[in-house]
Amino acid sequence: MKYIFVTGGVVSSLGKGLAAAALGTLLEHRGLKVLMQKFDPYLNVDPGTMSPFQHGEVYVLDDGAETDLDLGHYERFTSGKLSKLNNLTSGQVYETVIKKERRGDYLGSTVQVIPHVTDEIKNRLYESTENTDANVIITEIGGTTGDIEGMPFLEALRQFKDEVGHENVVFVHATLIPYIKAAEELKTKPTQQSVAALRGIGIAPDVLVCRSEFPLDDDVRRKLAMFCNVPVEAVVPFLDIKGTIYEAPLKMYEQKLDQIVCDRLELETDEIDLLDWRNMVDRIVNPTHTVRIAVVGKYIELQDAYKSIYESLTHAGAANDTAVEILRVSSDDIEEKGPEEVLEGIHGILIPGGFGDRGIEGKVKAVQYARENSIPFFGICLGMQIATIEFARNVCGHKKANSTEFNEKTPDPVICILEEQKEVTEKGASMRLGTWETKLKKGSQAQKLYGTTKVNERHRHRYEFNHDYKSEFEKNGLQLVGTSPDGTLGEIVELKDHPFYIGVQFHPEFQSKPTAPHPLFKGFVAASLEARE
Ligand code: GLN
């Protein structure tokens, strides 16, 4: 087993996760089996209870783990399926250590960060090694070198390197080379200092991935190499990408990142073959058509809140030879100005998942607008629930229909709490989570798009479609075309006589890949393109 650790220096948000994922793509295209994972130093046990303002999207895995959005990058950039073992947080580490202490496992000792916390981190590393058939594990360490919370992780990695042998471990440090306008110069000092901090902990990076707005000239590279004690070729520039993030592996390949890492780890691999990846990038960058799709949400100003949705639209666009121009629409805006003004010139409307009652009425108006004007509509999780509420109110005449999430006393609870959720009191990891099977009705639009009658999709919700209203909805044209295998849970609704109107209780966006777009997203973009024409 070979281990690659990716740390970050100078600032956050410099694309460390993307660089790690790109390296994963390259190694996989050399025929290696790659597993990717992330260690997050924060004290939450998982990001499931964090606000999108704090954390962006919560990415859900097959096994129901609620994880960091970087795991979404990993699953999109490599073929590995990840599990709850692959997103370790300080919260999980301390939770385990404290449980052990209460049980008496450490009887007699004072429990300390070193060795008890660091041991626990190493245990988890070994555990992920044992539970995979991969031959390379790439582990990204969240946060920035120098953060207090990150220290135990770095110390654990230092020890780990001695245990498994230096020849089996590579440290990649992703860092920022800022451009100072007044001096017209790229500055290496912040990187020198962050590498010095790492070396102070006993970790000497082998490779520097240097995020910068401008190309690094030879002088800058030499200087970085000398002060940071790495070979010049291991100073890898990572410039801003203008086209699509999926170019990152190609850019990293030009800089020979994969070669440097393989040489250092003495890995014998196949010749790299990036043809499929290049073709995919080409389809994204040079499309023939364009469509405008509105994503109507509550956290629209945040780049990362609906990350997987935006990515899935890009994948589906490429599959349709189409650029998807995404108009991020705040539901509050629709409530204030009305859908006609805000959604003018739109070819498709998507409502993503969400929680809480703010912005609900604007979303209801957006669905009504899509339904009445035959504009393709795709509702995901909360989006599907909103579509149900809208239909109950405006077609079936239940003017006060609602979800009990937003109004517990509604006379028409068309969306209500899941039976299994009624007794739940703790917020963390307690929703209906992870992959569940959905049975599809033959001949429905969703079934035709999937091309099968059984699908597995990932879930994250507490509320569900209320079956008491099913026959009334169906009489009026809203069909329940997907359910759990026993028929009790509503999974997909579809409107008759509409170019595309599908609401799903699950999250298809967590399974779309650039090289394998999700069929529902693909169908939605195709319908939007048709609507445009
Ligand atoms: N808030 C809704 C529920 O809990 C929808 C959840 C979601 O969109 N992920 O059922």
Coordinates of C-alpha atoms and ligand atoms in Angstrom, one line a residue:
M1 CA 0.0 0.0 0.0
K2 CA 1.2 3.5 -0.9
Y3 CA 0.0 6.6 0.9
I4 CA -0.3 10.1 -0.4
F5 CA -1.1 12.9 2.1
V6 CA -2.3 16.3 0.8
T7 CA -1.9 19.2 3.2
G8 CA -2.7 22.8 2.7
G9 CA -0.7 26.0 3.3
V10 CA -1.2 29.7 3.5
V11 CA -5.0 30.0 3.0
S12 CA -8.0 27.8 2.7
S13 CA -10.1 27.5 -0.5
L14 CA -7.1 27.1 -2.7
G15 CA -8.3 24.0 -4.5
K16 CA -6.5 21.4 -2.3
G17 CA -9.4 19.0 -2.7
L18 CA -9.4 19.5 -6.4
A19 CA -5.7 19.0 -6.7
A20 CA -6.0 15.8 -4.6
A21 CA -8.9 14.6 -6.8
A22 CA -6.9 15.4 -10.0
L23 CA -4.0 13.3 -8.8
G24 CA -6.5 10.5 -8.1
T25 CA -7.7 10.7 -11.7
L26 CA -4.2 10.5 -13.1
L27 CA -3.2 7.6 -10.9
E28 CA -6.4 5.7 -11.8
H29 CA -5.7 6.3 -15.5
R30 CA -2.3 4.7 -15.0
G31 CA -4.1 1.5 -13.9
L32 CA -3.7 1.9 -10.2
K33 CA -6.6 1.3 -7.7
V34 CA -7.1 4.5 -5.9
L35 CA -9.0 5.3 -2.7
M36 CA -9.5 8.9 -1.6
Q37 CA -10.4 10.2 1.8
K38 CA -10.5 13.3 3.9
F39 CA -9.5 14.0 7.5
D40 CA -11.3 17.1 8.8
P41 CA -9.9 18.7 12.0
Y42 CA -13.2 20.3 13.1
L43 CA -14.9 19.0 16.2
N44 CA -18.3 18.2 14.7
V45 CA -18.7 14.5 14.4
D46 CA -19.8 15.0 10.8
P47 CA -20.9 18.1 8.8
G48 CA -24.6 16.9 8.8
T49 CA -25.6 19.4 11.3
M50 CA -23.7 22.4 9.9
S51 CA -25.3 25.2 8.0
P52 CA -24.5 25.5 4.3
F53 CA -23.1 28.9 5.2
Q54 CA -20.4 27.2 7.3
H55 CA -19.8 24.2 5.2
G56 CA -21.4 24.3 1.8
E57 CA -23.1 21.1 0.6
V58 CA -23.3 18.0 2.8
Y59 CA -22.3 15.1 0.5
V60 CA -24.1 11.8 1.2
L61 CA -22.5 8.4 0.6
D62 CA -24.1 5.0 -0.2
D63 CA -23.8 3.9 3.4
G64 CA -25.5 7.0 4.6
A65 CA -22.5 8.9 5.9
E66 CA -22.9 12.7 5.7
T67 CA -19.6 14.0 4.6
D68 CA -17.5 16.9 3.4
L69 CA -18.2 18.0 -0.1
D70 CA -14.7 17.2 -1.2
L71 CA -15.8 13.5 -1.1
G72 CA -18.1 14.5 -3.9
H73 CA -15.0 15.6 -5.9
Y74 CA -13.4 12.3 -5.1
E75 CA -16.3 10.2 -6.3
R76 CA -16.6 12.3 -9.5
F77 CA -12.9 12.3 -10.3
T78 CA -12.3 8.6 -9.5
S79 CA -14.3 5.4 -9.7
G80 CA -13.9 4.4 -6.1
K81 CA -17.1 4.2 -3.9
L82 CA -16.4 5.8 -0.6
S83 CA -17.7 4.8 2.9
K84 CA -18.1 6.4 6.3
L85 CA -14.5 5.3 7.0
N86 CA -13.3 7.9 4.5
N87 CA -14.2 11.1 6.2
L88 CA -12.6 11.2 9.6
T89 CA -13.2 14.3 11.8
S90 CA -11.7 15.3 15.2
G91 CA -15.2 14.9 16.5
Q92 CA -15.1 11.2 15.7
V93 CA -11.6 10.8 17.1
Y94 CA -12.4 12.4 20.4
E95 CA -15.7 10.7 20.6
T96 CA -14.0 7.3 20.4
V97 CA -11.2 8.2 22.7
I98 CA -13.6 9.5 25.4
K99 CA -15.8 6.4 25.0
K100 CA -12.7 4.2 25.5
E101 CA -11.7 6.2 28.6
R102 CA -15.2 5.8 30.1
R103 CA -15.0 2.1 29.4
G104 CA -11.8 1.9 31.3
D105 CA -9.6 0.9 28.3
Y106 CA -6.8 3.3 29.3
L107 CA -7.1 2.4 33.0
G108 CA -4.2 3.9 34.9
S109 CA -3.0 6.4 32.2
T110 CA -3.6 10.0 31.8
V111 CA -5.4 10.3 28.5
Q112 CA -3.5 12.8 26.2
V113 CA -3.4 14.1 22.7
I114 CA -0.1 12.3 22.2
P115 CA -0.3 9.3 22.2
H116 CA -4.0 8.6 22.6
V117 CA -5.6 10.9 20.1
T118 CA -2.8 10.4 17.6
D119 CA -3.1 6.6 18.0
E120 CA -6.8 6.8 17.3
I121 CA -6.1 8.8 14.1
K122 CA -3.6 6.1 13.0
N123 CA -6.0 3.3 13.9
R124 CA -8.5 4.9 11.5
L125 CA -5.8 5.1 8.8
Y126 CA -5.0 1.5 9.2
E127 CA -8.7 0.6 9.3
S128 CA -9.3 2.3 5.9
T129 CA -6.2 0.4 4.6
E130 CA -7.7 -2.9 5.6
N131 CA -11.1 -2.2 4.1
T132 CA -10.1 -1.5 0.6
D133 CA -8.6 -3.3 -2.4
A134 CA -6.9 -0.1 -3.5
N135 CA -3.1 0.1 -3.8
V136 CA -2.9 3.8 -3.3
I137 CA -4.7 5.8 -0.6
I138 CA -4.8 9.6 -1.1
T139 CA -5.8 11.4 2.2
E140 CA -6.5 15.1 2.2
I141 CA -6.0 16.9 5.5
G142 CA -8.6 19.6 5.9
G143 CA -7.7 23.1 7.1
T144 CA -4.4 24.9 6.8
T145 CA -1.0 24.1 8.3
G146 CA -0.7 26.0 11.5
D147 CA -4.3 25.5 12.6
I148 CA -4.4 24.3 16.2
E149 CA -7.0 21.7 15.4
G150 CA -4.9 20.2 12.7
M151 CA -1.8 19.5 14.8
P152 CA -2.8 16.0 16.1
F153 CA -3.5 14.9 12.5
L154 CA -0.1 16.1 11.3
E155 CA 1.7 14.5 14.3
A156 CA -0.2 11.2 13.7
L157 CA 1.0 11.3 10.0
R158 CA 4.6 11.9 11.1
Q159 CA 4.4 8.8 13.3
F160 CA 2.6 6.9 10.6
K161 CA 5.3 7.6 8.1
D162 CA 7.9 6.0 10.3
E163 CA 5.7 3.0 10.9
V164 CA 5.0 2.2 7.3
G165 CA 8.3 3.3 5.8
H166 CA 9.3 6.5 4.2
E167 CA 9.4 4.9 0.8
N168 CA 5.6 4.3 1.0
V169 CA 4.6 7.8 1.8
V170 CA 4.4 11.0 -0.1
F171 CA 3.5 14.4 1.2
V172 CA 2.0 16.9 -1.3
H173 CA 1.6 20.4 0.1
A174 CA -0.9 22.6 -1.8
T175 CA -0.1 26.2 -1.3
L176 CA -0.7 29.7 -2.6
I177 CA 1.8 31.9 -4.5
P178 CA 0.2 35.3 -4.3
Y179 CA 0.8 38.1 -6.8
I180 CA 1.6 41.5 -5.3
K181 CA 0.5 44.0 -7.8
A182 CA 2.5 47.0 -6.5
A183 CA 5.7 44.9 -6.8
E184 CA 4.5 43.1 -9.9
E185 CA 5.8 39.9 -8.4
L186 CA 4.8 36.5 -7.3
K187 CA 5.7 36.0 -3.6
T188 CA 7.2 32.8 -2.3
K189 CA 7.5 33.8 1.4
P190 CA 4.1 32.6 2.6
T191 CA 4.9 29.1 1.2
Q192 CA 8.4 29.1 2.7
Q193 CA 6.8 29.8 6.0
S194 CA 4.1 27.2 5.8
V195 CA 6.6 24.6 4.7
A196 CA 8.9 25.6 7.6
A197 CA 5.9 25.1 9.9
L198 CA 5.4 21.6 8.5
R199 CA 9.0 20.8 8.9
G200 CA 8.9 21.9 12.5
I201 CA 6.3 19.2 13.0
G202 CA 8.6 16.7 11.4
I203 CA 7.0 16.5 7.9
A204 CA 9.0 17.5 4.9
P205 CA 6.8 17.9 1.8
D206 CA 7.9 16.0 -1.3
V207 CA 5.8 18.0 -3.7
L208 CA 4.5 21.5 -3.7
V209 CA 1.3 22.2 -5.7
C210 CA 1.4 25.9 -6.2
R211 CA -1.9 27.7 -6.8
S212 CA -1.3 31.0 -8.5
E213 CA -3.0 33.5 -10.8
F214 CA 0.1 33.7 -13.1
P215 CA 2.7 31.2 -14.4
L216 CA 5.6 30.6 -12.1
D217 CA 8.9 31.6 -13.9
D218 CA 12.1 29.5 -13.4
D219 CA 13.4 31.9 -10.8
V220 CA 10.3 31.5 -8.6
R221 CA 10.4 27.7 -9.0
R222 CA 14.1 27.5 -8.2
K223 CA 13.6 29.7 -5.1
L224 CA 10.7 27.6 -3.9
A225 CA 12.7 24.4 -4.5
M226 CA 15.7 25.7 -2.6
F227 CA 13.9 27.2 0.4
C228 CA 11.4 24.3 0.7
N229 CA 14.0 21.6 0.1
V230 CA 12.2 19.9 -2.9
P231 CA 13.5 19.2 -6.4
V232 CA 12.6 21.9 -8.9
E233 CA 10.4 19.5 -10.9
A234 CA 8.4 18.9 -7.7
V235 CA 7.3 22.5 -7.7
V236 CA 4.1 22.0 -9.6
P237 CA 2.3 25.1 -10.8
F238 CA -1.5 25.0 -10.5
L239 CA -2.9 28.0 -12.3
D240 CA -6.5 29.2 -12.2
I241 CA -8.6 27.1 -14.6
K242 CA -10.8 29.1 -16.9
G243 CA -12.8 26.3 -18.6
T244 CA -14.0 23.5 -16.3
I245 CA -12.6 22.0 -13.1
Y246 CA -12.4 18.7 -15.0
E247 CA -9.3 20.2 -16.8
A248 CA -7.4 19.9 -13.5
P249 CA -6.1 16.4 -14.1
L250 CA -5.0 17.4 -17.6
K251 CA -3.1 20.5 -16.3
M252 CA -1.5 18.4 -13.5
Y253 CA -0.5 15.8 -16.1
E254 CA 1.2 18.5 -18.2
Q255 CA 3.2 19.4 -15.0
K256 CA 4.0 15.6 -14.6
L257 CA 2.5 15.5 -11.1
D258 CA 1.6 11.8 -11.5
Q259 CA 5.1 11.0 -12.7
I260 CA 6.8 12.8 -9.8
V261 CA 4.6 10.9 -7.3
C262 CA 5.0 7.5 -8.9
D263 CA 8.8 7.9 -9.1
R264 CA 9.0 9.0 -5.5
L265 CA 6.9 5.9 -4.5
E266 CA 8.7 3.6 -6.9
L267 CA 5.3 2.6 -8.4
E268 CA 5.4 0.6 -11.6
T269 CA 2.3 1.5 -13.6
D270 CA 0.7 1.2 -17.0
E271 CA 1.1 3.9 -19.6
I272 CA -1.3 6.7 -18.9
D273 CA -4.4 6.9 -21.2
L274 CA -6.4 10.0 -20.8
L275 CA -8.4 9.8 -24.0
D276 CA -11.8 9.4 -22.3
W277 CA -11.1 12.2 -19.9
R278 CA -9.9 14.5 -22.7
N279 CA -13.0 13.8 -24.8
M280 CA -15.2 14.6 -21.8
V281 CA -13.5 17.9 -21.2
D282 CA -13.7 18.7 -24.8
R283 CA -17.5 18.1 -24.7
I284 CA -17.8 20.4 -21.8
V285 CA -15.6 23.2 -23.2
N286 CA -16.8 23.2 -26.8
P287 CA -20.6 22.6 -26.8
T288 CA -22.8 23.4 -29.8
H289 CA -25.9 24.5 -27.9
T290 CA -26.8 26.5 -24.8
V291 CA -29.7 26.4 -22.3
R292 CA -30.5 28.5 -19.3
I293 CA -31.5 26.7 -16.3
A294 CA -32.7 28.4 -13.1
V295 CA -31.7 26.7 -9.8
V296 CA -34.1 28.2 -7.2
G297 CA -32.8 27.9 -3.7
K298 CA -32.2 29.6 -0.4
Y299 CA -28.3 29.6 -0.3
I300 CA -27.9 30.7 -3.9
E301 CA -25.2 33.2 -3.2
L302 CA -22.9 30.4 -1.9
Q303 CA -20.7 28.8 -4.5
D304 CA -20.7 25.5 -2.7
A305 CA -24.2 25.0 -1.3
Y306 CA -25.5 23.1 -4.3
K307 CA -22.1 21.9 -5.6
S308 CA -23.2 18.4 -6.8
I309 CA -26.3 19.8 -8.5
Y310 CA -24.2 22.3 -10.5
E311 CA -21.8 19.6 -11.4
S312 CA -24.5 17.2 -12.4
L313 CA -26.0 19.9 -14.7
T314 CA -22.5 20.3 -16.3
H315 CA -22.2 16.5 -16.9
A316 CA -25.7 16.4 -18.4
G317 CA -24.9 19.4 -20.6
A318 CA -21.9 17.7 -22.0
A319 CA -23.9 14.6 -22.7
N320 CA -26.3 16.8 -24.7
D321 CA -23.6 18.8 -26.5
T322 CA -24.9 21.8 -24.6
A323 CA -23.5 24.4 -22.3
V324 CA -25.8 24.8 -19.3
E325 CA -25.9 28.4 -18.2
I326 CA -27.0 28.3 -14.6
L327 CA -29.1 31.2 -13.3
R328 CA -29.0 31.1 -9.5
V329 CA -32.3 32.4 -8.2
S330 CA -33.1 33.2 -4.7
S331 CA -36.5 32.0 -3.7
D332 CA -37.0 35.2 -1.7
D333 CA -36.6 37.1 -4.9
I334 CA -39.4 35.2 -6.6
E335 CA -41.6 35.8 -3.6
E336 CA -40.9 39.5 -3.9
K337 CA -41.0 40.1 -7.6
G338 CA -43.0 37.2 -8.9
P339 CA -41.8 34.4 -11.2
E340 CA -42.6 36.1 -14.5
E341 CA -40.0 38.8 -13.9
V342 CA -37.3 36.6 -12.3
L343 CA -37.6 33.5 -14.4
E344 CA -38.1 35.2 -17.8
G345 CA -36.1 33.5 -20.7
I346 CA -35.5 30.4 -18.7
H347 CA -35.6 26.9 -20.4
G348 CA -35.7 24.8 -17.3
I349 CA -36.3 25.1 -13.5
L350 CA -34.6 23.0 -10.9
I351 CA -35.4 23.1 -7.2
P352 CA -32.8 21.4 -5.0
G353 CA -33.0 20.0 -1.5
G354 CA -33.3 22.2 1.6
F355 CA -34.6 22.5 5.2
G356 CA -36.7 25.0 7.1
D357 CA -39.5 27.3 6.0
R358 CA -37.7 30.3 4.7
G359 CA -38.1 30.7 1.0
I360 CA -40.8 28.1 0.6
E361 CA -43.5 30.3 -0.9
G362 CA -41.1 31.6 -3.6
K363 CA -40.4 28.0 -4.5
V364 CA -44.1 27.1 -4.7
K365 CA -44.5 30.0 -7.1
A366 CA -41.6 28.8 -9.2
V367 CA -43.1 25.3 -9.5
Q368 CA -46.5 26.7 -10.5
Y369 CA -44.9 28.8 -13.1
A370 CA -43.1 25.8 -14.5
R371 CA -46.3 23.7 -14.5
E372 CA -48.5 26.2 -16.1
N373 CA -46.1 27.3 -18.7
S374 CA -44.8 23.8 -19.7
I375 CA -41.3 24.7 -18.6
P376 CA -39.2 21.6 -17.8
F377 CA -39.1 21.1 -14.0
F378 CA -36.9 18.9 -11.9
G379 CA -37.5 18.8 -8.1
I380 CA -35.0 17.2 -5.9
C381 CA -35.9 16.1 -2.3
L382 CA -37.4 19.4 -0.9
G383 CA -38.0 20.3 -4.6
M384 CA -40.2 17.2 -5.0
Q385 CA -42.1 18.0 -1.7
I386 CA -42.7 21.6 -3.0
A387 CA -44.1 20.3 -6.2
T388 CA -46.5 18.1 -4.2
I389 CA -47.6 21.1 -2.1
E390 CA -48.1 23.3 -5.2
F391 CA -50.2 20.7 -6.9
A392 CA -52.4 20.1 -3.8
R393 CA -53.0 23.9 -3.5
N394 CA -53.4 25.0 -7.0
V395 CA -54.8 22.0 -8.8
C396 CA -56.7 20.0 -6.1
G397 CA -57.9 23.2 -4.3
H398 CA -56.4 22.4 -0.9
K399 CA -55.4 26.0 -0.4
K400 CA -53.6 25.5 2.9
A401 CA -51.8 22.3 1.9
N402 CA -48.3 22.1 3.3
S403 CA -45.5 20.0 4.7
T404 CA -45.7 19.5 8.5
E405 CA -42.1 20.6 8.5
F406 CA -43.3 24.2 7.7
N407 CA -46.7 24.1 9.3
E408 CA -47.5 21.4 11.9
K409 CA -51.2 22.4 12.0
T410 CA -51.9 22.4 8.2
P411 CA -55.3 20.9 7.5
D412 CA -53.8 19.2 4.4
P413 CA -50.4 17.6 5.4
V414 CA -49.5 16.4 1.9
I415 CA -45.9 16.0 3.1
C416 CA -45.6 14.6 6.6
I417 CA -42.9 13.3 8.9
L418 CA -41.7 9.7 8.2
E419 CA -43.1 7.2 10.6
E420 CA -39.5 6.2 11.7
Q421 CA -38.7 9.8 12.4
K422 CA -41.4 10.4 14.9
E423 CA -39.4 9.3 17.9
V424 CA -36.1 10.8 16.8
T425 CA -34.8 13.4 19.2
E426 CA -31.1 13.8 18.3
K427 CA -30.3 15.8 15.2
G428 CA -27.0 14.2 14.2
A429 CA -27.0 11.4 11.5
S430 CA -30.7 10.7 12.3
M431 CA -32.5 11.3 9.0
R432 CA -33.4 8.6 6.5
L433 CA -29.9 8.4 4.9
G434 CA -28.0 6.6 2.2
T435 CA -28.9 4.3 -0.6
W436 CA -32.4 2.8 -0.8
E437 CA -34.0 1.0 -3.6
T438 CA -36.8 2.6 -5.7
K439 CA -39.2 0.6 -7.8
L440 CA -40.3 2.4 -11.0
K441 CA -43.6 2.3 -12.8
K442 CA -43.2 0.8 -16.3
G443 CA -43.8 3.4 -19.0
S444 CA -43.3 6.4 -16.8
Q445 CA -40.9 9.1 -18.0
A446 CA -38.5 8.4 -15.2
Q447 CA -38.5 4.6 -15.9
K448 CA -37.8 5.3 -19.6
L449 CA -34.9 7.6 -18.8
Y450 CA -33.4 5.1 -16.4
G451 CA -34.0 2.3 -18.8
T452 CA -34.7 -0.1 -15.9
T453 CA -37.5 -0.6 -13.2
K454 CA -35.3 -0.7 -10.1
V455 CA -32.8 1.9 -9.1
N456 CA -30.6 2.7 -6.1
E457 CA -30.4 6.3 -5.0
R458 CA -29.1 8.2 -2.0
H459 CA -31.4 9.8 0.5
R460 CA -31.3 12.5 3.2
H461 CA -34.7 13.5 4.5
R462 CA -37.2 13.3 7.4
Y463 CA -40.4 14.0 5.6
E464 CA -42.3 12.1 3.0
F465 CA -45.1 12.0 0.5
N466 CA -48.5 11.4 2.3
H467 CA -50.2 8.4 0.6
D468 CA -53.7 9.6 1.8
Y469 CA -53.6 12.1 -1.1
K470 CA -52.2 9.7 -3.7
S471 CA -55.5 8.8 -5.5
E472 CA -56.7 12.4 -5.6
F473 CA -53.4 13.5 -7.0
E474 CA -53.4 10.7 -9.6
K475 CA -56.9 11.6 -10.7
N476 CA -55.8 15.1 -11.3
G477 CA -52.6 14.2 -13.2
L478 CA -49.8 13.9 -10.7
Q479 CA -48.6 10.3 -10.7
L480 CA -46.6 8.5 -8.1
V481 CA -44.3 6.6 -10.4
G482 CA -41.5 5.5 -8.0
T483 CA -41.9 4.0 -4.5
S484 CA -39.8 2.0 -2.0
P485 CA -40.0 -1.7 -3.0
D486 CA -42.9 -2.4 -0.6
G487 CA -44.8 0.6 -2.0
T488 CA -45.0 2.5 1.3
L489 CA -42.6 5.4 0.6
G490 CA -43.2 7.9 -2.2
E491 CA -40.0 8.4 -4.2
I492 CA -40.9 9.9 -7.6
V493 CA -43.8 12.1 -8.8
E494 CA -44.4 12.9 -12.4
L495 CA -46.9 15.2 -14.1
K496 CA -48.8 13.9 -17.1
D497 CA -48.9 16.0 -20.3
H498 CA -45.9 18.1 -19.5
P499 CA -42.6 18.1 -21.4
F500 CA -40.6 17.2 -18.3
Y501 CA -41.9 17.4 -14.8
I502 CA -40.3 15.1 -12.3
G503 CA -39.9 15.3 -8.6
V504 CA -37.6 12.8 -6.7
Q505 CA -37.4 12.3 -3.0
F506 CA -33.7 11.2 -3.3
H507 CA -30.6 13.0 -4.4
P508 CA -29.5 11.9 -7.9
E509 CA -26.8 14.6 -7.9
F510 CA -24.7 12.4 -5.7
Q511 CA -24.3 9.8 -8.3
S512 CA -23.6 11.8 -11.5
K513 CA -20.1 11.7 -12.9
P514 CA -18.6 13.7 -15.7
T515 CA -17.9 10.5 -17.6
A516 CA -21.3 9.0 -16.7
P517 CA -24.0 11.6 -16.3
H518 CA -27.1 10.8 -14.3
P519 CA -30.0 9.8 -16.6
L520 CA -32.6 12.1 -15.0
F521 CA -30.3 15.1 -15.3
K522 CA -29.5 14.2 -18.8
G523 CA -33.2 14.0 -19.6
F524 CA -33.9 17.3 -17.9
V525 CA -31.3 19.1 -19.9
A526 CA -32.5 17.4 -23.1
A527 CA -36.0 18.6 -22.4
S528 CA -34.8 22.1 -21.6
L529 CA -33.0 22.2 -24.8
E530 CA -36.1 21.1 -26.6
A531 CA -38.2 23.7 -24.7
R532 CA -35.7 26.3 -25.9
E533 CA -36.1 25.3 -29.5
Ligands
GLN1 N1 -36.5 19.1 4.6 C1 -37.0 18.0 3.8 C2 -37.0 16.7 4.6 O1 -36.4 16.6 5.6 C3 -36.2 17.8 2.6 C4 -34.8 17.4 2.8 C5 -33.9 17.6 1.7 O2 -34.2 18.3 0.7 N2 -32.7 17.0 1.7 O3 -37.7 15.8 4.2

